[in-house]
Short mmCIF file of C-alpha atoms in Angstrom, two decimals:
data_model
loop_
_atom_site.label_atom_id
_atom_site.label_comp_id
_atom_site.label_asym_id
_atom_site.label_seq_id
_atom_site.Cartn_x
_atom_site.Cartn_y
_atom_site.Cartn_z
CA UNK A 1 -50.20 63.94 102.89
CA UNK A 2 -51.16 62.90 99.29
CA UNK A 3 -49.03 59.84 99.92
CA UNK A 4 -51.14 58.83 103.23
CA UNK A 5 -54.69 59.26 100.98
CA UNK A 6 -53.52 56.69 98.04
CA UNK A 7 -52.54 54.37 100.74
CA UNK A 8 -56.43 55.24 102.44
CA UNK A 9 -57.66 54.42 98.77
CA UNK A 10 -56.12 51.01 98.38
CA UNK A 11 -58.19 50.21 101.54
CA UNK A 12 -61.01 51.77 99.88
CA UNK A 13 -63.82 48.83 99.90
CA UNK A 14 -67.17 50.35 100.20
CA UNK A 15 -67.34 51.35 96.43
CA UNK A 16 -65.38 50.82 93.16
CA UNK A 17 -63.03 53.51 92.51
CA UNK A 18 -62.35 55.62 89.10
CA UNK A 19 -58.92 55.90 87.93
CA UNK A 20 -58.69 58.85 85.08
CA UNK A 21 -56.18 58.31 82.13
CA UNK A 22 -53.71 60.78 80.99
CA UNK A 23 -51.83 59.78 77.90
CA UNK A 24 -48.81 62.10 77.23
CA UNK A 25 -47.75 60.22 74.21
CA UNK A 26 -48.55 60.54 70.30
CA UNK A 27 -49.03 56.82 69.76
CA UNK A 28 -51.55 55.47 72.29
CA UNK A 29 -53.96 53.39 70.94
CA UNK A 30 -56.77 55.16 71.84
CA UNK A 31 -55.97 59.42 72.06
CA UNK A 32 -52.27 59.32 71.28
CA UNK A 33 -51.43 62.23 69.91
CA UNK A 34 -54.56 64.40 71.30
CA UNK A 35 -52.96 65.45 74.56
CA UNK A 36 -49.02 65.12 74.05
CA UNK A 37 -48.46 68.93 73.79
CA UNK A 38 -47.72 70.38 77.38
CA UNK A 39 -50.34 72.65 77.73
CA UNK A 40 -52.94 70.03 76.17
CA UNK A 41 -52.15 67.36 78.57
CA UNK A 42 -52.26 69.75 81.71
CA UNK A 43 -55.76 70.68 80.03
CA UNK A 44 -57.12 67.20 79.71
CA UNK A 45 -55.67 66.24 82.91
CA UNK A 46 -57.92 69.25 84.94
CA UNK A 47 -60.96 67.76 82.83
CA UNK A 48 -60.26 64.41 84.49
CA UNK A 49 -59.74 65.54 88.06
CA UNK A 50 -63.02 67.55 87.34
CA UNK A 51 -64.88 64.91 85.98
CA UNK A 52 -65.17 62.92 89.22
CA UNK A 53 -61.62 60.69 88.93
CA UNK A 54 -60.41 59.38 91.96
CA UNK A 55 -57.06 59.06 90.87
CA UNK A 56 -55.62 60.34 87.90
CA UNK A 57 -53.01 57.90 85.67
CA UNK A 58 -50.30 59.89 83.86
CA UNK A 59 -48.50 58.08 81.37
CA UNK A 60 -45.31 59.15 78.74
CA UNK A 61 -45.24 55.45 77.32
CA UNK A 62 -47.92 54.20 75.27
CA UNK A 63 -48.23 50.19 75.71
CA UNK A 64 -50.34 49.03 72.71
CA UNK A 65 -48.80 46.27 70.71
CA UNK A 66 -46.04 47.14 68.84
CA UNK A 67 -45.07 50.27 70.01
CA UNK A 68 -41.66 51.60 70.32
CA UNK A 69 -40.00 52.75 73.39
CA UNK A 70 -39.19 56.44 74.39
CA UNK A 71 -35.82 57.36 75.73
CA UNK A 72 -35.58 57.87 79.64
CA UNK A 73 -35.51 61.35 78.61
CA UNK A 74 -38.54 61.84 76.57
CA UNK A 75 -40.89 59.83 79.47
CA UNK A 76 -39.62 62.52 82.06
CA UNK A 77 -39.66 65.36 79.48
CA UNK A 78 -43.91 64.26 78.92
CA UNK A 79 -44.76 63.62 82.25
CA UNK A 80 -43.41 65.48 85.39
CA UNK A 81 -45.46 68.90 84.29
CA UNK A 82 -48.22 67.11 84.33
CA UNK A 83 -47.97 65.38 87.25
CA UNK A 84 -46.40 68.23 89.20
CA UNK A 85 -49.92 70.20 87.99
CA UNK A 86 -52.45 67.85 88.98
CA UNK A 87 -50.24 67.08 92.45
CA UNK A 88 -50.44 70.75 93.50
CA UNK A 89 -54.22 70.94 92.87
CA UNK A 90 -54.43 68.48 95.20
CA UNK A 91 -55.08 65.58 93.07
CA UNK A 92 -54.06 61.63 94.07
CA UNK A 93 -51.59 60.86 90.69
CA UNK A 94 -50.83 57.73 89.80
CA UNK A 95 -47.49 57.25 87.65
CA UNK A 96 -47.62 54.76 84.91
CA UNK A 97 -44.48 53.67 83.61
CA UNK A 98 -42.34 50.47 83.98
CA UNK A 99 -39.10 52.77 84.87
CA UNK A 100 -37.94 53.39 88.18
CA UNK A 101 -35.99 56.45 87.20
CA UNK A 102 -39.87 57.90 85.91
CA UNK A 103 -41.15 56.37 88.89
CA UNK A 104 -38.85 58.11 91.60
CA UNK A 105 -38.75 61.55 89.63
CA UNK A 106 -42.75 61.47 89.59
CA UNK A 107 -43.08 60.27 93.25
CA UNK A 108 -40.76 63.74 93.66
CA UNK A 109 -43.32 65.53 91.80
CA UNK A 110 -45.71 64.68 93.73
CA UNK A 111 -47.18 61.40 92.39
CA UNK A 112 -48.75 58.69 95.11
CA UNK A 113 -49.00 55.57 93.37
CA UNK A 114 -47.24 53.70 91.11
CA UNK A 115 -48.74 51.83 88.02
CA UNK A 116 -46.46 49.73 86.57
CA UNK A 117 -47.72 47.34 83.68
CA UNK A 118 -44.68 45.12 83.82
CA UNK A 119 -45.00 44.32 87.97
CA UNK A 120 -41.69 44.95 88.36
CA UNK A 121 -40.57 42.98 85.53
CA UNK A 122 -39.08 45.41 83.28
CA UNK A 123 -36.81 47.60 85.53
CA UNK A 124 -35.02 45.61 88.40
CA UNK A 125 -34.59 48.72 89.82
CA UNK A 126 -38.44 49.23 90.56
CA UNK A 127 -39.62 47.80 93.18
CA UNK A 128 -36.86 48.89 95.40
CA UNK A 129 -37.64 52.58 94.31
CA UNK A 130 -41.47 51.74 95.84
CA UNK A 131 -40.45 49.72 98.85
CA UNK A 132 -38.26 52.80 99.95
CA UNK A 133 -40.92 55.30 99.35
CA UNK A 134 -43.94 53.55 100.91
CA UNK A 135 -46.41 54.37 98.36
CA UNK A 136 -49.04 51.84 96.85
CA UNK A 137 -47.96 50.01 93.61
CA UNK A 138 -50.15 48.25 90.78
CA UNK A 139 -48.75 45.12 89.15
CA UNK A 140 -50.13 44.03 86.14
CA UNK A 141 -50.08 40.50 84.93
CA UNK A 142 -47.17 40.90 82.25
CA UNK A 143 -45.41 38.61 80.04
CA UNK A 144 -43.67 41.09 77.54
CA UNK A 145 -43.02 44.05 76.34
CA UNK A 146 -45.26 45.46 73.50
CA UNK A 147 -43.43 45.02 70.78
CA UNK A 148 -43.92 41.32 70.96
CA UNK A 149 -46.42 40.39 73.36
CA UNK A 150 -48.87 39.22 71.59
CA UNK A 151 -46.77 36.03 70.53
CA UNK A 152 -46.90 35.61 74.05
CA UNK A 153 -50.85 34.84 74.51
CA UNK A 154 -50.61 31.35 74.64
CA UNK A 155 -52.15 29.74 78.03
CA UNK A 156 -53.47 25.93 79.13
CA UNK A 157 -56.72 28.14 80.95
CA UNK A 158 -56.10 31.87 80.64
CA UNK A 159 -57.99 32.25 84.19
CA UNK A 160 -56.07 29.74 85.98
CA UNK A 161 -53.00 30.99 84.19
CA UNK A 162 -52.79 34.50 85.08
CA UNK A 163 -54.17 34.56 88.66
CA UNK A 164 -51.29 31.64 89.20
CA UNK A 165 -48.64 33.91 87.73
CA UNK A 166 -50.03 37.04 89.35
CA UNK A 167 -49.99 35.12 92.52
CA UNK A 168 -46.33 34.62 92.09
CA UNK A 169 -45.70 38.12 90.92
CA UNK A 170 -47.29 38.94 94.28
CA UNK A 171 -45.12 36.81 96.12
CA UNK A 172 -41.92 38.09 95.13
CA UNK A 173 -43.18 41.83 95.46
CA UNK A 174 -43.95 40.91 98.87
CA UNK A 175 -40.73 39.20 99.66
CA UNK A 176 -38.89 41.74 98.40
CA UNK A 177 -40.27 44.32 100.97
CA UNK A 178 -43.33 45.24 99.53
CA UNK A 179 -46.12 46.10 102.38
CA UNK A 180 -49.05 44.22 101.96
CA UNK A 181 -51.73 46.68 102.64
CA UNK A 182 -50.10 48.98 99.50
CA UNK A 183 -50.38 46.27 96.75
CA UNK A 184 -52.26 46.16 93.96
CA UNK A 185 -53.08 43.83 90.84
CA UNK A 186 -54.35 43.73 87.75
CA UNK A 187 -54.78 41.17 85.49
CA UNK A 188 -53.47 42.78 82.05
CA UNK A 189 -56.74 42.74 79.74
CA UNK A 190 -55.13 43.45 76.34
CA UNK A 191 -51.32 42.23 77.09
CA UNK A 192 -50.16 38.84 75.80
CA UNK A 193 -53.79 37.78 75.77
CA UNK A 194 -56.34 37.76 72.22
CA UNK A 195 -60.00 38.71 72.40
CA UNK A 196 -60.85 35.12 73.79
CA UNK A 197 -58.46 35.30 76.91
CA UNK A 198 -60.23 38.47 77.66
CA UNK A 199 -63.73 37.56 77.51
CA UNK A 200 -62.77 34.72 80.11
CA UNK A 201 -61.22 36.66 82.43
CA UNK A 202 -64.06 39.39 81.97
CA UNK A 203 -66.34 36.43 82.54
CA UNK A 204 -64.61 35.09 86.02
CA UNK A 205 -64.10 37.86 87.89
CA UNK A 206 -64.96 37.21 90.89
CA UNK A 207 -62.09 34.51 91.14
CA UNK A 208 -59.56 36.94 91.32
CA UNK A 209 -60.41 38.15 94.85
CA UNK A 210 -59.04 34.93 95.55
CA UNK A 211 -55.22 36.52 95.22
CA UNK A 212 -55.81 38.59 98.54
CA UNK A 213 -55.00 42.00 97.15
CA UNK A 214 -57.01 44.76 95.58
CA UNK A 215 -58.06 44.61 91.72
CA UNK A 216 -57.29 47.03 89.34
CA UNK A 217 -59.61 46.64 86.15
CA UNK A 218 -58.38 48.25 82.66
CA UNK A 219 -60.91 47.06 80.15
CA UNK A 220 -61.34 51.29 78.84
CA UNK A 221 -61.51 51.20 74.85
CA UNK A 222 -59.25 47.88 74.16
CA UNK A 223 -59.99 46.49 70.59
CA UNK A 224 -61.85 43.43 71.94
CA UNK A 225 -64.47 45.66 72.71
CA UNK A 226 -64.64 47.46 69.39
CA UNK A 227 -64.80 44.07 67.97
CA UNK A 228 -68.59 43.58 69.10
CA UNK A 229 -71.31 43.41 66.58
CA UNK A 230 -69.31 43.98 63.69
CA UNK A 231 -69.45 41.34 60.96
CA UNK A 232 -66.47 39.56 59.78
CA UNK A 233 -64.14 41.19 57.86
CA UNK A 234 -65.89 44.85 59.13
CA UNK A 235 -63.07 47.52 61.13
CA UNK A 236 -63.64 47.22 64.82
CA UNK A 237 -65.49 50.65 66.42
CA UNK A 238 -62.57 53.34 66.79
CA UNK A 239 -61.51 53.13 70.15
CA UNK A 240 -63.35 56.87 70.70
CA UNK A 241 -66.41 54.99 70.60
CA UNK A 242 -66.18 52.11 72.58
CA UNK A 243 -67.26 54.16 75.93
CA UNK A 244 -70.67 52.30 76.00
CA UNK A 245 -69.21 48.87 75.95
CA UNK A 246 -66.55 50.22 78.13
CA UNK A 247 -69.13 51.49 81.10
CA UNK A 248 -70.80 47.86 80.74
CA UNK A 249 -67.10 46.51 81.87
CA UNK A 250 -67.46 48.88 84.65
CA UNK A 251 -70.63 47.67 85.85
CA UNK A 252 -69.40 44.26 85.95
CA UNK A 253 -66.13 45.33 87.93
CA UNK A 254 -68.56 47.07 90.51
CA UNK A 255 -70.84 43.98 90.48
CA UNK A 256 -67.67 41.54 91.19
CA UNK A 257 -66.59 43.76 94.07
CA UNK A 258 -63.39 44.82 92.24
CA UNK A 259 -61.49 47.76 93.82
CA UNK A 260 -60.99 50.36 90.33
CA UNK A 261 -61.34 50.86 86.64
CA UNK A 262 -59.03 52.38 84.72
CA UNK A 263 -61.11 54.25 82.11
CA UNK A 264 -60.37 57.15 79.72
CA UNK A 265 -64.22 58.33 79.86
CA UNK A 266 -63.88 59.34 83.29
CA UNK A 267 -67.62 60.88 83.67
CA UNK A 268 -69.71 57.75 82.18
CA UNK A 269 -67.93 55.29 83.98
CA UNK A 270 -68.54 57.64 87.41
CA UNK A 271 -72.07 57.92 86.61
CA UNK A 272 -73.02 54.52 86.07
CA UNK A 273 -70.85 53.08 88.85
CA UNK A 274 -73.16 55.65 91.20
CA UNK A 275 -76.21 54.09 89.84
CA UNK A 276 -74.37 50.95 91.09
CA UNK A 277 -73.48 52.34 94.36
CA UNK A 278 -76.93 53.14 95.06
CA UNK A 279 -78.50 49.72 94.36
CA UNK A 280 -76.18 47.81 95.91
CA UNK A 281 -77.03 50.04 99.04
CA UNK A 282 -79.84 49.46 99.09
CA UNK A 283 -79.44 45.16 99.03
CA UNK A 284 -80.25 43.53 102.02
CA UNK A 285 -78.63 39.92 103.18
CA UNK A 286 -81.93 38.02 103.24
CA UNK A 287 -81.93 39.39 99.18
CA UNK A 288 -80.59 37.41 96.25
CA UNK A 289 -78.03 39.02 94.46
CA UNK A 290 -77.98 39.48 91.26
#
């Protein structure tokens, strides 16, 4: 049943959806650390589902730059009781990891969707694990893994760039068996791209409906956002508090018709996306929009 609801969500078109982050690791860039213990992370993770998420993102791999990989092992070992929790309370759980091992043991546990930063890149093994179980999957635009993706942001016209290698990431998904109505993209705010390449992507938007799929926004604390307003040579805003500048990323999303934001502040974002909601219910087609 959970499995026939995420699919009903990735049709979802009359609003812009919330997904929740759950970071079981102690080195992600913005709570790593906070909610790696067990019982912490099933904590936080009840918060989310209680704070209005519509899906709920459980991650064992943190994905800033640099970071180091954890063992097969160690992903499963941080994230099954946590998804296994929020599954039996009835929650849609979205498993983010590039592994298909993690993926297939979470979709076991109950998971619904699967979130996979590298579209498929990483694991060759991954997109026949979600073919075979029918569930929807998020590809993110992806050039690399952490460690070294950031000598990767180098584009002609970042725009034009990523939604043309999205577009081929999309491709292959869907020739490999991929149903089309279960795909989702995203296009990677934050990996292989500096501050620039995400202000232009922020700033055109609306051009990625033009890949036919769904949108998956993650804009939720990155450092490009903790960069505004401080002087040169001044530390960015900790990524705790960049919420503010994070629900204004939101609003945008919502105003470009994108499907969901991926946000760690799950009751700000939900708030101001209602205030959202309501005006754009209110617009009529002989108004201007905005």
């Amino acid at each position: 049943m959970m499995r026939s609801k995420a699919a009903t969500l990735v049709a979802e078109r009359d609003r812009t959806l919330v997904m929740g982050v759950v970071n079981v690791t102690p080195d992600s860039f913005s709570d790593g650390g906070v909610w790696f213990e067990p019982e912490a992370a099933l904590a936080h993770g009840r918060d989310v589902l209680a704070a209005g998420a519509d899906i709920i993102d459980v991650g064992g791999e943190s994905t800033r730059p640099g970071a180091d990989r954890p063992s097969v092992e160690e992903e499963l070992r941080r994230v099954l009781p946590v998804v296994r929790d929020l599954a039996e309370q009835g929650a849609i759980v979205s498993i983010d990891t590039m592994r298909a091992a993690v993926a297939a043991a979470a979709l076991d546990a109950g998971a619904s969707v699967v979130n996979d930063v590298s579209g498929g890149l990483a694991d060759p093994d991954m997109v026949p694990v979600v073919v075979e179980a029918g569930v929807p999957y998020v590809a993110m635009h992806w050039r690399g893994h952490s460690v070294d993706m950031q000598s990767l942001a180098v584009y002609d016209d970042v725009v034009a760039d990523v939604c043309r290698e999205l577009a081929s990431r999309r491709d292959a998904l869907l020739g490999a068996g991929l149903s089309e109505n279960l795909l989702v993209l995203d296009p990677g705010l934050g990996f292989a791209k500096t501050a620039d390449h995400n202000w232009s992507l922020m700033a055109a938007l609306p051009a990625l409906h033009e890949l036919g799929h769904p949108i998956l926004l993650g804009a939720s604390r990155k450092a490009f956002l903790g960069r505004l307003g401080r002087r040169a040579g001044e530390a960015p805003r900790p990524p705790a508090a960049r919420d503010l500048e994070t629900t204004a990323t939101s609003v945008m999303a919502a105003m470009a018709g994108l499907w969901c934001v991926r946000v760690h502040d799950v009751e700000s974002t939900a708030r101001v996306l209602a205030v959202v909601r309501a005006a754009l219910d209110h617009h009529t087609a002989d108004e201007e929009a905005w």
